[in-house]
Coordinates of N, CA and C in Angstrom, one line a residue:
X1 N 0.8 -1.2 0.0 CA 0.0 0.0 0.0 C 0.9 1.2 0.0
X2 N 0.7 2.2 -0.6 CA 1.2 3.2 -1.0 C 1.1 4.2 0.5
X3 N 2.1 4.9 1.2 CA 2.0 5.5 2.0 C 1.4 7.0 1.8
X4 N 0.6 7.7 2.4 CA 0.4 9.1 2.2 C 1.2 9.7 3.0
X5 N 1.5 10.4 1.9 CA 2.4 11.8 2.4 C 1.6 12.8 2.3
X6 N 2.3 14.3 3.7 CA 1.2 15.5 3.6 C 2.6 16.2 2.9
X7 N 1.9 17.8 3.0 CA 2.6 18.4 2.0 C 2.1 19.4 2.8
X8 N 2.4 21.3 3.1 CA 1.9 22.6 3.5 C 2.7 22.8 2.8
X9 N 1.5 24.3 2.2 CA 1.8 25.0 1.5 C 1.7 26.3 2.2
X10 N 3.4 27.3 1.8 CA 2.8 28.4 2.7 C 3.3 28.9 1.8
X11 N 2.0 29.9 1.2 CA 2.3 31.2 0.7 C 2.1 32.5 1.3
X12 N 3.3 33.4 0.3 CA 3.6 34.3 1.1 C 3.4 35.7 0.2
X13 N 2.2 36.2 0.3 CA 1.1 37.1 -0.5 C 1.2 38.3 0.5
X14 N 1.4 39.4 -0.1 CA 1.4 40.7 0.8 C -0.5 40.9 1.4
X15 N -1.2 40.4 0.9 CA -2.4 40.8 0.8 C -3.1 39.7 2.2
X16 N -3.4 40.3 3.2 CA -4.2 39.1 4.5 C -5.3 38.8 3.6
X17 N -6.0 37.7 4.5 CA -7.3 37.2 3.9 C -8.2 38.0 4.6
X18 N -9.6 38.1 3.9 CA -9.6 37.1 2.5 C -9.3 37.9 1.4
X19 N -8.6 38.7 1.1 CA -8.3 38.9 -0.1 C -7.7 38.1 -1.1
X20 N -8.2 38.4 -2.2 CA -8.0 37.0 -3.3 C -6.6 36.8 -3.5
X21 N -5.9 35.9 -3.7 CA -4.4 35.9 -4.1 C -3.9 35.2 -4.9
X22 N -3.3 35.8 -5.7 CA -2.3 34.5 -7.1 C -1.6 33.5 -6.5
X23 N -0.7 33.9 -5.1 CA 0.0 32.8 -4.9 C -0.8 31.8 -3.7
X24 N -1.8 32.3 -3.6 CA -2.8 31.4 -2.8 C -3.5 29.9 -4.1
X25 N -3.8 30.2 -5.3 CA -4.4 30.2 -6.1 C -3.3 28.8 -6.7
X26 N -1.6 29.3 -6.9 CA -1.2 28.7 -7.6 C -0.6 27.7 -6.3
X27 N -0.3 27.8 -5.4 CA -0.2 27.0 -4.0 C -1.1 25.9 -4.0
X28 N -2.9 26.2 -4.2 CA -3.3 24.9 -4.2 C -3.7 24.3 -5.0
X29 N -3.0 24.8 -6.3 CA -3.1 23.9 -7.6 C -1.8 23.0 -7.5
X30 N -0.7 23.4 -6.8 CA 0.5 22.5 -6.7 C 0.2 21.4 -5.9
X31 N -1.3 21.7 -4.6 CA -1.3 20.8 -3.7 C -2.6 19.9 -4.4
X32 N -3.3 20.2 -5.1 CA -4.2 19.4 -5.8 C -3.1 18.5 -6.8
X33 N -2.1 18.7 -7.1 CA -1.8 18.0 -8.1 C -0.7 17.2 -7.3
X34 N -0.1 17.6 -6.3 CA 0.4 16.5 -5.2 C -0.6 15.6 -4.8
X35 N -1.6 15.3 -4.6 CA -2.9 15.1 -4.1 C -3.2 13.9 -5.1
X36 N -2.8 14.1 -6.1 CA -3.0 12.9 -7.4 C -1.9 11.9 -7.3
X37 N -0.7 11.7 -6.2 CA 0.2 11.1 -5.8 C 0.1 10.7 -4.6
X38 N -0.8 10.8 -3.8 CA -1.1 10.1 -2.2 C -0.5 10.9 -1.3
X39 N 0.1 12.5 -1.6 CA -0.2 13.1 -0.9 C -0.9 14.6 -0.4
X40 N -1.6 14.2 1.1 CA -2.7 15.1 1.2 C -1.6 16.9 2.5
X41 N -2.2 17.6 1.4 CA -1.9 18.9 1.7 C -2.8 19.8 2.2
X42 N -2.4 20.5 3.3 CA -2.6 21.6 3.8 C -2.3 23.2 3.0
X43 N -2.8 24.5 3.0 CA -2.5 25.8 2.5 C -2.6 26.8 3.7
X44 N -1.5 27.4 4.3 CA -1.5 28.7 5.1 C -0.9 29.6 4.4
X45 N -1.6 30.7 4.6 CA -1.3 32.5 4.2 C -0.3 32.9 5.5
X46 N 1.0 33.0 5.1 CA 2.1 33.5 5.9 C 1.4 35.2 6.7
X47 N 1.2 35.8 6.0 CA 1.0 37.0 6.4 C -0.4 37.1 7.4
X48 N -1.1 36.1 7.1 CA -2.4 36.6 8.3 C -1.5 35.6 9.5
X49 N -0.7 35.5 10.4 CA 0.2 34.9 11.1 C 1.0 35.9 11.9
X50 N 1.2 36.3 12.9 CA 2.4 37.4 13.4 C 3.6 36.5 13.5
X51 N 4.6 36.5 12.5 CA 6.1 35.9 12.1 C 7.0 37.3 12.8
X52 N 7.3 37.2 13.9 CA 8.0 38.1 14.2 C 9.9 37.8 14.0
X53 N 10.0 39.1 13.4 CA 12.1 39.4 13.0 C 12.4 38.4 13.5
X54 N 13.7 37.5 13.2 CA 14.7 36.9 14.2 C 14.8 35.4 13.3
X55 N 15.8 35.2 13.9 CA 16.3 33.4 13.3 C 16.4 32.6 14.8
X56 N 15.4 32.6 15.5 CA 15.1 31.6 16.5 C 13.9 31.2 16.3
X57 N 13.6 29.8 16.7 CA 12.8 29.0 16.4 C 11.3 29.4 17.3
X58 N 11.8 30.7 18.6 CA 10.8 30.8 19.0 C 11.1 32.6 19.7
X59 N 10.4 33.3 19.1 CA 10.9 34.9 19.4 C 10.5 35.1 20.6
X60 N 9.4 34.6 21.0 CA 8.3 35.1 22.1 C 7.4 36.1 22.1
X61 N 6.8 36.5 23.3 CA 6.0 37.2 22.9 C 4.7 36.7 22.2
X62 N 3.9 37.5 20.7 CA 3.0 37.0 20.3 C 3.8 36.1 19.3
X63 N 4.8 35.8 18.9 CA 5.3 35.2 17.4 C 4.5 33.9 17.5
X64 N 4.1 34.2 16.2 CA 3.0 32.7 15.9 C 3.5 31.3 15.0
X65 N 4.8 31.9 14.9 CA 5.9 30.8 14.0 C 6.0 29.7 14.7
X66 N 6.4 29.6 16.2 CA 6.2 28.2 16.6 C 5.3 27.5 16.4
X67 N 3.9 27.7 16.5 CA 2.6 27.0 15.6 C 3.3 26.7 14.3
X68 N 3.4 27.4 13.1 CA 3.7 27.2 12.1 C 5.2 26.1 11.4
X69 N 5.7 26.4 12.6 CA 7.0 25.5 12.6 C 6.4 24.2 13.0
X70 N 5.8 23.8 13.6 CA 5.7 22.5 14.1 C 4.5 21.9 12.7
X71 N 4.2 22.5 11.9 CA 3.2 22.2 10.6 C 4.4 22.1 9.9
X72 N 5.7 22.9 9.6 CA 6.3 22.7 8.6 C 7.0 21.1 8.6
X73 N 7.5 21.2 10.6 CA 8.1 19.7 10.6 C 7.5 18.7 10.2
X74 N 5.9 18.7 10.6 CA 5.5 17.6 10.7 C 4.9 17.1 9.3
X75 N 5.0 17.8 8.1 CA 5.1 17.7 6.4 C 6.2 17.3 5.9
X76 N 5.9 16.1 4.9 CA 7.0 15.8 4.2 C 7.4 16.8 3.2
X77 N 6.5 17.5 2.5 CA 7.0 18.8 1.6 C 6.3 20.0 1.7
X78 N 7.6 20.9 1.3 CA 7.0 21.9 1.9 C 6.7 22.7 0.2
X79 N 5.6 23.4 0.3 CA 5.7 24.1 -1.2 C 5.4 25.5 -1.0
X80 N 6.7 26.1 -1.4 CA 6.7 27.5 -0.9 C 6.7 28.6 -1.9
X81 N 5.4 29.4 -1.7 CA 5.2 30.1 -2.8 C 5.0 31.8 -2.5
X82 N 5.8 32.4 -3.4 CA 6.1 33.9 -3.6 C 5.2 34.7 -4.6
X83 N 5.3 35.9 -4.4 CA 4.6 36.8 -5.6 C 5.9 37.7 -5.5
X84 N 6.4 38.1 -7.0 CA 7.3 38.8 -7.2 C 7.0 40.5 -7.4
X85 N 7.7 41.1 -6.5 CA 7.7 42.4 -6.4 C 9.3 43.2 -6.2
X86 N 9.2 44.1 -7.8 CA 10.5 44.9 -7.8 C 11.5 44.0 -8.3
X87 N 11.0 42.6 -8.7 CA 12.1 41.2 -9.5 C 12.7 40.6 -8.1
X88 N 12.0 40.5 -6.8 CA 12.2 39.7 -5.8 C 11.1 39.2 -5.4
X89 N 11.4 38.2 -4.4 CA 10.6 37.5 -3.1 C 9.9 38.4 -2.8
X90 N 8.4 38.4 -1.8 CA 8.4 39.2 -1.2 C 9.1 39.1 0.5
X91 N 8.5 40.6 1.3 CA 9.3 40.7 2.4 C 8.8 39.4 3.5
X92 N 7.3 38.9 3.0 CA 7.1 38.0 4.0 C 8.1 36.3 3.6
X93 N 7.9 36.3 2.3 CA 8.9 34.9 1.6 C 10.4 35.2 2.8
X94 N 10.8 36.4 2.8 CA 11.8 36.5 3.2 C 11.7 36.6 4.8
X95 N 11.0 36.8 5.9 CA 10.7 36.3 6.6 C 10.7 35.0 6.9
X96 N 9.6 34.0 6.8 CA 9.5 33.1 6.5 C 11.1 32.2 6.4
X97 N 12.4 32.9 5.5 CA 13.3 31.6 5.7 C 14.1 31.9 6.2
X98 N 13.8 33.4 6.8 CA 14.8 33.8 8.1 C 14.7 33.2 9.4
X99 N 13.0 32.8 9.3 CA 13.3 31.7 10.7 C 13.2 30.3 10.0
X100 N 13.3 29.8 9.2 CA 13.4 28.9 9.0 C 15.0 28.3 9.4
X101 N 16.0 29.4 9.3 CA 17.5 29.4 9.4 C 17.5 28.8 10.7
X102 N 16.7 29.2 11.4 CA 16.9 28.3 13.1 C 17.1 26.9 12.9
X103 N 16.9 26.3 11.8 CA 16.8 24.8 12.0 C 18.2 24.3 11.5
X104 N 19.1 24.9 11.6 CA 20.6 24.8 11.5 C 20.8 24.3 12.3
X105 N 21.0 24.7 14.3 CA 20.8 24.2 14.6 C 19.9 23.0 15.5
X106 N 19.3 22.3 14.7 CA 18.4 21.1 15.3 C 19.4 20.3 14.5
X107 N 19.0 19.0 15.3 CA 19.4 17.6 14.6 C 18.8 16.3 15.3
X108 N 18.6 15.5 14.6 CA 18.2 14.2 15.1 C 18.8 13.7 15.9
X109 N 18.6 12.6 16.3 CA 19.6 11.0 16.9 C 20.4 10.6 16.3
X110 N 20.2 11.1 15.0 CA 21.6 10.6 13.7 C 22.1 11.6 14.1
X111 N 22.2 13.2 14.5 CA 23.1 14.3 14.3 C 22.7 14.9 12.7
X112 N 21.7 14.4 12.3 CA 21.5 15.4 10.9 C 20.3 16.7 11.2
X113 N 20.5 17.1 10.5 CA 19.6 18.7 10.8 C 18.3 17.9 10.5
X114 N 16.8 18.5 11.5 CA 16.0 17.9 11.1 C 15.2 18.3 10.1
X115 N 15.1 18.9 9.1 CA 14.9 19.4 8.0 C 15.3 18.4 6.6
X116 N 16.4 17.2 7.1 CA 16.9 15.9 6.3 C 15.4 15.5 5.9
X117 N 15.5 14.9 4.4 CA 14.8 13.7 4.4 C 13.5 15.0 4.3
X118 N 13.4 15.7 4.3 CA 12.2 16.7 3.5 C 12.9 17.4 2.3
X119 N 11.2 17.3 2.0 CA 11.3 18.2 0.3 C 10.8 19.6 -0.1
X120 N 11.4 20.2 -0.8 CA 10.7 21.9 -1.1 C 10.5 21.8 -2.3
X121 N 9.1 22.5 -2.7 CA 9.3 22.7 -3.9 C 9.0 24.7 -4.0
X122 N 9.5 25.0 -5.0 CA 8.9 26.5 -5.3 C 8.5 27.3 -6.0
X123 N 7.5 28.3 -5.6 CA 6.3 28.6 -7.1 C 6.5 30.1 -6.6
X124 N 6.4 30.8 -7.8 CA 6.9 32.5 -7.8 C 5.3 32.7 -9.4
X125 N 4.6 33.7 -8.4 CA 3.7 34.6 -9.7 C 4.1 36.1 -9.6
X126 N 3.5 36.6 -10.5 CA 4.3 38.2 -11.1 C 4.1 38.6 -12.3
X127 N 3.8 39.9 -12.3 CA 3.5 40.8 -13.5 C 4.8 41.4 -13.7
X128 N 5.7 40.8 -13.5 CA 7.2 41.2 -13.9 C 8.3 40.6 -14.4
X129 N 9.5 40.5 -14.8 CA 10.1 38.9 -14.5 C 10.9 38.6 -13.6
X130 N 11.8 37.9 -13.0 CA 12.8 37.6 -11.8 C 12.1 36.4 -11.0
X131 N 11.3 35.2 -12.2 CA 11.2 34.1 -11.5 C 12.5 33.2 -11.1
X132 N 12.8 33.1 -12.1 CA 14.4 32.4 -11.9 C 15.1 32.9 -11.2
X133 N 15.7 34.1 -10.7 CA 16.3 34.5 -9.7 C 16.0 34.5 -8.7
X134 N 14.3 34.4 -8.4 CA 13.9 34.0 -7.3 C 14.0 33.1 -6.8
X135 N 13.4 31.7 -7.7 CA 13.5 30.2 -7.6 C 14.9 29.8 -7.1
X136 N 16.0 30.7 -7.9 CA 16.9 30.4 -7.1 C 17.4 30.5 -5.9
X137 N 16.8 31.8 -5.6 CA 17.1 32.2 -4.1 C 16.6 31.3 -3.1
X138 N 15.4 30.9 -3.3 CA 14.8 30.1 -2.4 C 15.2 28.6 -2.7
X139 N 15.7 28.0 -3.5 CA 16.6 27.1 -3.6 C 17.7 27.4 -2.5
X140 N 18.4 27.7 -2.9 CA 19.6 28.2 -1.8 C 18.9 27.9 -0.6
X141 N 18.7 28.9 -0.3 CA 17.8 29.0 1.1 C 17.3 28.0 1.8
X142 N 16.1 27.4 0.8 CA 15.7 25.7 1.7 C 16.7 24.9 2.0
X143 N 17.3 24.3 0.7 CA 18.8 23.8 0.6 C 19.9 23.6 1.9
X144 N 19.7 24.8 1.9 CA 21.0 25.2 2.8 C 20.8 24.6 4.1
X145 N 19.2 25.1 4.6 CA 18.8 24.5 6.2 C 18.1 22.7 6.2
X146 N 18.2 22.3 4.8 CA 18.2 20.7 5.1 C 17.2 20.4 3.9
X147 N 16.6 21.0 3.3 CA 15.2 20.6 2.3 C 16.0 20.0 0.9
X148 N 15.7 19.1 0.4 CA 16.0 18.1 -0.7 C 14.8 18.9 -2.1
X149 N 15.6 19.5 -3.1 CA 14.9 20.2 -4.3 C 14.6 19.2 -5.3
X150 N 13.7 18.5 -6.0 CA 13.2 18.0 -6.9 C 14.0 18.2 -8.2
X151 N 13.8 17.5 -8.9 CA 14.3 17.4 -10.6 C 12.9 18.7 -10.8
X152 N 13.4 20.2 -11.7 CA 12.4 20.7 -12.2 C 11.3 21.2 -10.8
X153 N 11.7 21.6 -9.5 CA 10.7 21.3 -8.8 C 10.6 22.8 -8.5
X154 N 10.5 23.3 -9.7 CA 9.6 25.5 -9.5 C 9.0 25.4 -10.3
X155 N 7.8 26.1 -10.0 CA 6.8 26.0 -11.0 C 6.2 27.7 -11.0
X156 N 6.3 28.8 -12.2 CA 6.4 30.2 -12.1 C 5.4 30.5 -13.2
X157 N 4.5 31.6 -12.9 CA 4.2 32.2 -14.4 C 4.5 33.9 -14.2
X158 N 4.9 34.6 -15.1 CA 5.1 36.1 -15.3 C 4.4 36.2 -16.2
X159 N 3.1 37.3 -15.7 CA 2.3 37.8 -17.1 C 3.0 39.5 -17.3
X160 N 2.2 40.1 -18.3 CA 3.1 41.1 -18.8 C 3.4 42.1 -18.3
X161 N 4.3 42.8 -18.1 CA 4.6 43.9 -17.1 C 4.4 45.0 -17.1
X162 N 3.8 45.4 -16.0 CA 2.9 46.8 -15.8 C 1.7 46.5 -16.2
X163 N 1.2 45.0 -16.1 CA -0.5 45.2 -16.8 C -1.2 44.5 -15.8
X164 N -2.7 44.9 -15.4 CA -3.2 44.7 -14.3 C -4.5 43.2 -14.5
X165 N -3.5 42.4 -15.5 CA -4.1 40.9 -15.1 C -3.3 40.0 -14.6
X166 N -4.0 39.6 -13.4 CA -2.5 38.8 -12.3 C -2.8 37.3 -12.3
X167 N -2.2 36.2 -12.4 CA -2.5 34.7 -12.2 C -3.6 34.7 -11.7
X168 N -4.6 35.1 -10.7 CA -5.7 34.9 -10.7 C -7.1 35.0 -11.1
X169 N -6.9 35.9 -11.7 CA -7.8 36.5 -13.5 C -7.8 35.4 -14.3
X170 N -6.6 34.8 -14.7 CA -6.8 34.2 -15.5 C -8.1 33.4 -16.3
X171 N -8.2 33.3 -17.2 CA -9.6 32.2 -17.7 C -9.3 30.4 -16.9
X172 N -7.9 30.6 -17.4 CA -7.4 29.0 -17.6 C -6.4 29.2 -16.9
X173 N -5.8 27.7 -16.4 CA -4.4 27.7 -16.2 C -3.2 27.7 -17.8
X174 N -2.2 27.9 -17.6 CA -1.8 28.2 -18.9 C -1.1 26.4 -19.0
X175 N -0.8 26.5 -20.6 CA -0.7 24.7 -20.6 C 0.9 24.6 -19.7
X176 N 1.5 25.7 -19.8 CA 3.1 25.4 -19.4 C 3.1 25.4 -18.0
X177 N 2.4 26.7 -17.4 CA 1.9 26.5 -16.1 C 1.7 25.0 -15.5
X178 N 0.6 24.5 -16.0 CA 0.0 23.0 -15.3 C 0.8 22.2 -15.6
X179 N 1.6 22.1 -16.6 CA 3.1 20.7 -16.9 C 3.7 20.9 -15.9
X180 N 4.1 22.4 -15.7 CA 5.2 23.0 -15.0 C 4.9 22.0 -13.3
X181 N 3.5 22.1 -13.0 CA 2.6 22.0 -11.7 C 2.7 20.7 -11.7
X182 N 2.2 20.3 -13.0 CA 2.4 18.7 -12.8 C 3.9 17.7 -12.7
X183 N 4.7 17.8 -13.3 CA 6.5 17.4 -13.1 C 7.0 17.9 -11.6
X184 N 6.5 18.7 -11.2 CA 7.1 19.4 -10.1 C 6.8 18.7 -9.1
X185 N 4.8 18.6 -9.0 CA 4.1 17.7 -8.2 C 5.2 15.9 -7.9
X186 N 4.6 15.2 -9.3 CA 5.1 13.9 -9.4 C 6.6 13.9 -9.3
X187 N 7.4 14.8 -9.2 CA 8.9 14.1 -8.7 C 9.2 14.8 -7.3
X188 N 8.1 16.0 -6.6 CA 8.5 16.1 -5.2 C 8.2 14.7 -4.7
X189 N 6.2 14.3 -4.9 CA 6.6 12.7 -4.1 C 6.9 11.9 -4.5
X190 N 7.4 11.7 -5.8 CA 8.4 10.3 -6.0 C 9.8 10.9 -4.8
X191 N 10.6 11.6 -4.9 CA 11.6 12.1 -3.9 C 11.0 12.2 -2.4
X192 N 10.1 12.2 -1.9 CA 9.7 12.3 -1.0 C 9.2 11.0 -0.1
X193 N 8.6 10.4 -1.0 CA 8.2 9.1 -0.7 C 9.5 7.9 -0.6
X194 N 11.0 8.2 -1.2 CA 12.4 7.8 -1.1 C 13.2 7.9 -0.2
X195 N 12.9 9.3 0.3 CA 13.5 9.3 1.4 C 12.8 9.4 2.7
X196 N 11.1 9.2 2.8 CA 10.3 8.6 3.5 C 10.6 7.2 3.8
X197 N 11.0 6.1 2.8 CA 11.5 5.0 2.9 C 13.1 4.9 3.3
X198 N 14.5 5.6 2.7 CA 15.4 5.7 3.3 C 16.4 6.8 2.8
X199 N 16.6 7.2 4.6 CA 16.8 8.7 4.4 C 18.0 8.7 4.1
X200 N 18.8 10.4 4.3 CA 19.9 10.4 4.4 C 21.2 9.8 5.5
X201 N 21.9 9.4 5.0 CA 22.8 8.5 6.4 C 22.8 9.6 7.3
X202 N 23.1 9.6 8.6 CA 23.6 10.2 9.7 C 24.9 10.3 10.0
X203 N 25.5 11.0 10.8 CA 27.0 11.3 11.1 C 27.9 9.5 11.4

């Protein structure tokens, strides 16, 4: 029997709910199409959340990241999604993997960071371009604190710039778009479900 895996998605939209959002939009089209692989996903809006400054796992005070942290751990993939503004992340994306940096220090019983043996995938929308520069940033980023990146695993659309129809207008999904959603999907949990079965060695 095929194991389920979950997946959260946190997008990271300047706009609180309920305001409509592209990266809300394109978030749970990545998790409907993980969802066609046995695994069942979650979607949180970073910004209706108080994520307070800092690279500790717990700021105090009202910071509501330790809630959110214990959702990221407890998901085999995470799918983390941006809206590009000025050809960057936004300020919350950036947030977001500022505390994620806390998990440098964690580690298991093996001594590996516990962030091993999870997977990221990442989706950037925008009426501008600087997907790729993004995708990569946030590559780096996950990367760096323990997340395992998929073959192809960004999935981005840039509509035209300076014009006021945004991923969520759209009629359709675009066909490149949904390939993009679909490959991204089917090799986070083929990758996910491998190292769900065996992980990376320990020290």
């Amino acid at each position: 029997m095929t194991k389920t895996l979950t997946a959260l998605a946190i997008t990271c939209s300047l706009k609180p709910s309920p305001a409509e959002s592209s990266s809300d939009l394109l978030g749970s089209q990545i998790l409907d199409a993980l969802a066609e692989h046995d695994v069942a996903g979650t979607l949180v809006r970073a910004v209706d959340h108080v994520i307070s400054p800092g690279v500790e796992a717990d700021m105090g005070g009202d910071d509501e990241w330790p809630t959110l942290r214990q959702r990221v751990l407890a998901a085999d993939i995470l799918v983390f999604v941006t809206p590009t503004w000025m050809g960057q992340h936004s300020s919350v994306a950036q947030r977001v993997l500022e505390r994620l940096d806390a998990e440098l220090a964690e580690t298991d019983e093996q001594g590996r960071p516990i962030l091993f043996d999870k997977v990221a995938i990442a989706a950037v929308v925008g009426n501008e371009d600087g997907a790729h520069h993004i995708a990569a940033i946030l590559f780096q980023g996950l990367n760096d604190v323990g997340f395992t990146i998929p073959a192809q695993g960004s999935v981005y659309w840039n509509g035209e710039a300076m014009q006021s129809v945004d991923y969520k207008d759209l009629p359709k999904t675009p066909e490149k778009v949904a390939q993009a959603t679909s490959t991204a999907a089917r090799n986070a949990a083929h990758l996910a479900r491998t190292l769900s079965a065996s992980g990376y060695p320990g020290e």
